[in-house]
Amino acid sequence: MPTALQNAIQTGFLETEFHSGLTSAIGYREIADREPVSINVGETVTKTRAGLKAPVTTPLTPSGNTNLDNGITASSQTIEQYVLGIDQYGDSIDLNVVTSQVGIANQFLLNARTNGVQARQSLDRIARNALFAGYLGGNTRVRTTLGAPALTINVDDVRGFEGAGKLSGG
């Protein structure tokens, strides 16, 4: 290892550049709920949690306020179920030591920062895709209307239906 690189590592320059690259400010990862899980890479776990109740946007009518329940109909909260998995992602950047020695800018620092920016953007992109998939899951539209009953139908999005079991009619 070149002496110049040893000094950079010992004084934390490369680590500082890498971490400064991690401050790439994109927000999807920040709005996602964080949940600790005790699984290993490649494993998945199914989680269940209480969801939200639907918002009430219709006012009560005075004429409905006659019983002990004040005209309010009870409702229940939804249940959310989702699957979490731990995966590893990786990439690298080549460094030509000869070019780095004769270049104007320190290529080691530039590469460390570039890797940090890429790592942060990758995490944010993964969070964005997971949030959108959860939001759009189960919301699909029929592409073409059937003229008669059929066993299959063409839809525009299958997110949320991938793990659904086979349904049988009664």
mmCIF file of N, CA and C in Angstrom, residues 47-99:
data_model
loop_
_atom_site.group_PDB
_atom_site.id
_atom_site.type_symbol
_atom_site.label_atom_id
_atom_site.label_comp_id
_atom_site.label_asym_id
_atom_site.label_seq_id
_atom_site.Cartn_x
_atom_site.Cartn_y
_atom_site.Cartn_z
ATOM 1 N N LYS A 47 -44.616 -9.790 8.885
ATOM 2 C CA LYS A 47 -45.013 -8.975 10.034
ATOM 3 C C LYS A 47 -46.474 -8.575 9.882
ATOM 4 N N THR A 48 -47.139 -8.418 10.999
ATOM 5 C CA THR A 48 -48.524 -7.958 11.034
ATOM 6 C C THR A 48 -48.614 -6.829 12.043
ATOM 7 N N ARG A 49 -49.317 -5.774 11.675
ATOM 8 C CA ARG A 49 -49.513 -4.662 12.603
ATOM 9 C C ARG A 49 -50.884 -4.038 12.356
ATOM 10 N N ALA A 50 -51.324 -3.303 13.346
ATOM 11 C CA ALA A 50 -52.609 -2.619 13.220
ATOM 12 C C ALA A 50 -52.484 -1.483 12.217
ATOM 13 N N GLY A 51 -53.468 -1.354 11.370
ATOM 14 C CA GLY A 51 -53.487 -0.276 10.399
ATOM 15 C C GLY A 51 -54.292 0.904 10.915
ATOM 16 N N LEU A 52 -54.684 1.761 10.020
ATOM 17 C CA LEU A 52 -55.444 2.954 10.381
ATOM 18 C C LEU A 52 -56.928 2.744 10.118
ATOM 19 N N LYS A 53 -57.736 3.550 10.767
ATOM 20 C CA LYS A 53 -59.159 3.588 10.467
ATOM 21 C C LYS A 53 -59.379 4.619 9.367
ATOM 22 N N ALA A 54 -60.432 4.408 8.606
ATOM 23 C CA ALA A 54 -60.747 5.353 7.537
ATOM 24 C C ALA A 54 -61.152 6.694 8.143
ATOM 25 N N PRO A 55 -60.713 7.800 7.554
ATOM 26 C CA PRO A 55 -61.097 9.120 8.063
ATOM 27 C C PRO A 55 -62.610 9.337 7.939
ATOM 28 N N VAL A 56 -63.164 10.068 8.874
ATOM 29 C CA VAL A 56 -64.590 10.409 8.850
ATOM 30 C C VAL A 56 -64.709 11.837 8.335
ATOM 31 N N THR A 57 -65.403 11.995 7.218
ATOM 32 C CA THR A 57 -65.525 13.325 6.610
ATOM 33 C C THR A 57 -66.975 13.803 6.527
ATOM 34 N N THR A 58 -67.901 12.992 7.030
ATOM 35 C CA THR A 58 -69.312 13.362 7.006
ATOM 36 C C THR A 58 -69.759 13.721 8.419
ATOM 37 N N PRO A 59 -70.350 14.902 8.606
ATOM 38 C CA PRO A 59 -70.786 15.290 9.957
ATOM 39 C C PRO A 59 -72.002 14.475 10.401
ATOM 40 N N LEU A 60 -72.172 14.370 11.705
ATOM 41 C CA LEU A 60 -73.355 13.711 12.256
ATOM 42 C C LEU A 60 -74.573 14.606 12.049
ATOM 43 N N THR A 61 -75.707 13.980 11.829
ATOM 44 C CA THR A 61 -76.939 14.760 11.702
ATOM 45 C C THR A 61 -77.621 14.820 13.064
ATOM 46 N N PRO A 62 -78.174 15.960 13.424
ATOM 47 C CA PRO A 62 -78.848 16.074 14.725
ATOM 48 C C PRO A 62 -79.994 15.078 14.884
ATOM 49 N N SER A 63 -80.670 14.754 13.796
ATOM 50 C CA SER A 63 -81.802 13.821 13.899
ATOM 51 C C SER A 63 -81.339 12.396 14.180
ATOM 52 N N GLY A 64 -80.089 12.081 13.903
ATOM 53 C CA GLY A 64 -79.562 10.740 14.163
ATOM 54 C C GLY A 64 -79.056 10.570 15.574
ATOM 55 N N ASN A 65 -78.991 11.659 16.329
ATOM 56 C CA ASN A 65 -78.456 11.629 17.690
ATOM 57 C C ASN A 65 -79.583 11.361 18.685
ATOM 58 N N THR A 66 -80.144 10.139 18.620
ATOM 59 C CA THR A 66 -81.299 9.831 19.469
ATOM 60 C C THR A 66 -81.048 8.699 20.452
ATOM 61 N N ASN A 67 -80.177 7.789 20.151
ATOM 62 C CA ASN A 67 -79.944 6.629 21.019
ATOM 63 C C ASN A 67 -78.759 6.867 21.945
ATOM 64 N N LEU A 68 -78.462 5.866 22.749
ATOM 65 C CA LEU A 68 -77.306 5.959 23.641
ATOM 66 C C LEU A 68 -75.980 6.012 22.881
ATOM 67 N N ASP A 69 -75.977 5.540 21.637
ATOM 68 C CA ASP A 69 -74.739 5.574 20.845
ATOM 69 C C ASP A 69 -74.550 6.902 20.109
ATOM 70 N N ASN A 70 -75.430 7.862 20.317
ATOM 71 C CA ASN A 70 -75.366 9.186 19.688
ATOM 72 C C ASN A 70 -75.363 9.127 18.164
ATOM 73 N N GLY A 71 -75.904 8.060 17.598
ATOM 74 C CA GLY A 71 -75.978 7.948 16.150
ATOM 75 C C GLY A 71 -74.670 7.533 15.496
ATOM 76 N N ILE A 72 -73.729 7.069 16.291
ATOM 77 C CA ILE A 72 -72.419 6.678 15.755
ATOM 78 C C ILE A 72 -72.383 5.172 15.562
ATOM 79 N N THR A 73 -71.974 4.763 14.380
ATOM 80 C CA THR A 73 -71.798 3.345 14.097
ATOM 81 C C THR A 73 -70.336 2.985 14.328
ATOM 82 N N ALA A 74 -70.106 1.933 15.094
ATOM 83 C CA ALA A 74 -68.726 1.518 15.397
ATOM 84 C C ALA A 74 -68.040 0.981 14.146
ATOM 85 N N SER A 75 -66.751 1.216 14.060
ATOM 86 C CA SER A 75 -65.942 0.668 12.970
ATOM 87 C C SER A 75 -64.676 0.074 13.571
ATOM 88 N N SER A 76 -63.992 -0.703 12.791
ATOM 89 C CA SER A 76 -62.761 -1.326 13.292
ATOM 90 C C SER A 76 -61.579 -0.886 12.443
ATOM 91 N N GLN A 77 -60.412 -1.068 12.999
ATOM 92 C CA GLN A 77 -59.203 -0.703 12.263
ATOM 93 C C GLN A 77 -58.811 -1.823 11.322
ATOM 94 N N THR A 78 -58.014 -1.493 10.347
ATOM 95 C CA THR A 78 -57.544 -2.485 9.396
ATOM 96 C C THR A 78 -56.309 -3.189 9.952
ATOM 97 N N ILE A 79 -55.954 -4.271 9.341
ATOM 98 C CA ILE A 79 -54.747 -5.010 9.694
ATOM 99 C C ILE A 79 -53.825 -4.973 8.482
ATOM 100 N N GLU A 80 -52.578 -4.605 8.702
ATOM 101 C CA GLU A 80 -51.584 -4.581 7.632
ATOM 102 C C GLU A 80 -50.651 -5.769 7.810
ATOM 103 N N GLN A 81 -50.370 -6.454 6.729
ATOM 104 C CA GLN A 81 -49.414 -7.551 6.778
ATOM 105 C C GLN A 81 -48.415 -7.346 5.653
ATOM 106 N N TYR A 82 -47.148 -7.520 5.967
ATOM 107 C CA TYR A 82 -46.106 -7.288 4.985
ATOM 108 C C TYR A 82 -44.939 -8.223 5.249
ATOM 109 N N VAL A 83 -44.095 -8.379 4.242
ATOM 110 C CA VAL A 83 -42.931 -9.258 4.327
ATOM 111 C C VAL A 83 -41.677 -8.402 4.277
ATOM 112 N N LEU A 84 -40.783 -8.625 5.230
ATOM 113 C CA LEU A 84 -39.497 -7.933 5.259
ATOM 114 C C LEU A 84 -38.396 -8.909 4.884
ATOM 115 N N GLY A 85 -37.429 -8.440 4.137
ATOM 116 C CA GLY A 85 -36.276 -9.258 3.790
ATOM 117 C C GLY A 85 -35.005 -8.439 3.889
ATOM 118 N N ILE A 86 -33.909 -9.100 4.182
ATOM 119 C CA ILE A 86 -32.608 -8.442 4.263
ATOM 120 C C ILE A 86 -31.782 -8.907 3.068
ATOM 121 N N ASP A 87 -31.343 -7.978 2.264
ATOM 122 C CA ASP A 87 -30.514 -8.283 1.099
ATOM 123 C C ASP A 87 -29.239 -7.460 1.159
ATOM 124 N N GLN A 88 -28.218 -7.918 0.445
ATOM 125 C CA GLN A 88 -26.972 -7.161 0.333
ATOM 126 C C GLN A 88 -26.858 -6.612 -1.081
ATOM 127 N N TYR A 89 -26.311 -5.422 -1.182
ATOM 128 C CA TYR A 89 -26.065 -4.793 -2.466
ATOM 129 C C TYR A 89 -24.614 -4.339 -2.473
ATOM 130 N N GLY A 90 -23.981 -4.323 -3.621
ATOM 131 C CA GLY A 90 -22.595 -3.896 -3.635
ATOM 132 C C GLY A 90 -22.147 -3.440 -5.005
ATOM 133 N N ASP A 91 -21.157 -2.597 -5.007
ATOM 134 C CA ASP A 91 -20.546 -2.091 -6.228
ATOM 135 C C ASP A 91 -19.178 -1.553 -5.843
ATOM 136 N N SER A 92 -18.351 -1.314 -6.807
ATOM 137 C CA SER A 92 -17.022 -0.758 -6.518
ATOM 138 C C SER A 92 -16.631 0.185 -7.639
ATOM 139 N N ILE A 93 -15.512 0.813 -7.457
ATOM 140 C CA ILE A 93 -14.975 1.713 -8.476
ATOM 141 C C ILE A 93 -13.486 1.422 -8.598
ATOM 142 N N ASP A 94 -13.014 1.295 -9.824
ATOM 143 C CA ASP A 94 -11.595 1.010 -10.039
ATOM 144 C C ASP A 94 -10.767 2.254 -9.790
ATOM 145 N N LEU A 95 -9.559 2.037 -9.292
ATOM 146 C CA LEU A 95 -8.638 3.143 -9.047
ATOM 147 C C LEU A 95 -7.309 2.823 -9.700
ATOM 148 N N ASN A 96 -6.909 3.654 -10.617
ATOM 149 C CA ASN A 96 -5.603 3.522 -11.241
ATOM 150 C C ASN A 96 -4.622 4.312 -10.389
ATOM 151 N N VAL A 97 -3.768 3.601 -9.651
ATOM 152 C CA VAL A 97 -2.846 4.245 -8.720
ATOM 153 C C VAL A 97 -1.892 5.184 -9.456
ATOM 154 N N VAL A 98 -1.448 4.801 -10.641
ATOM 155 C CA VAL A 98 -0.521 5.658 -11.398
ATOM 156 C C VAL A 98 -1.212 6.966 -11.772
ATOM 157 N N THR A 99 -2.420 6.888 -12.283
ATOM 158 C CA THR A 99 -3.163 8.094 -12.650
ATOM 159 C C THR A 99 -3.433 8.950 -11.425
#
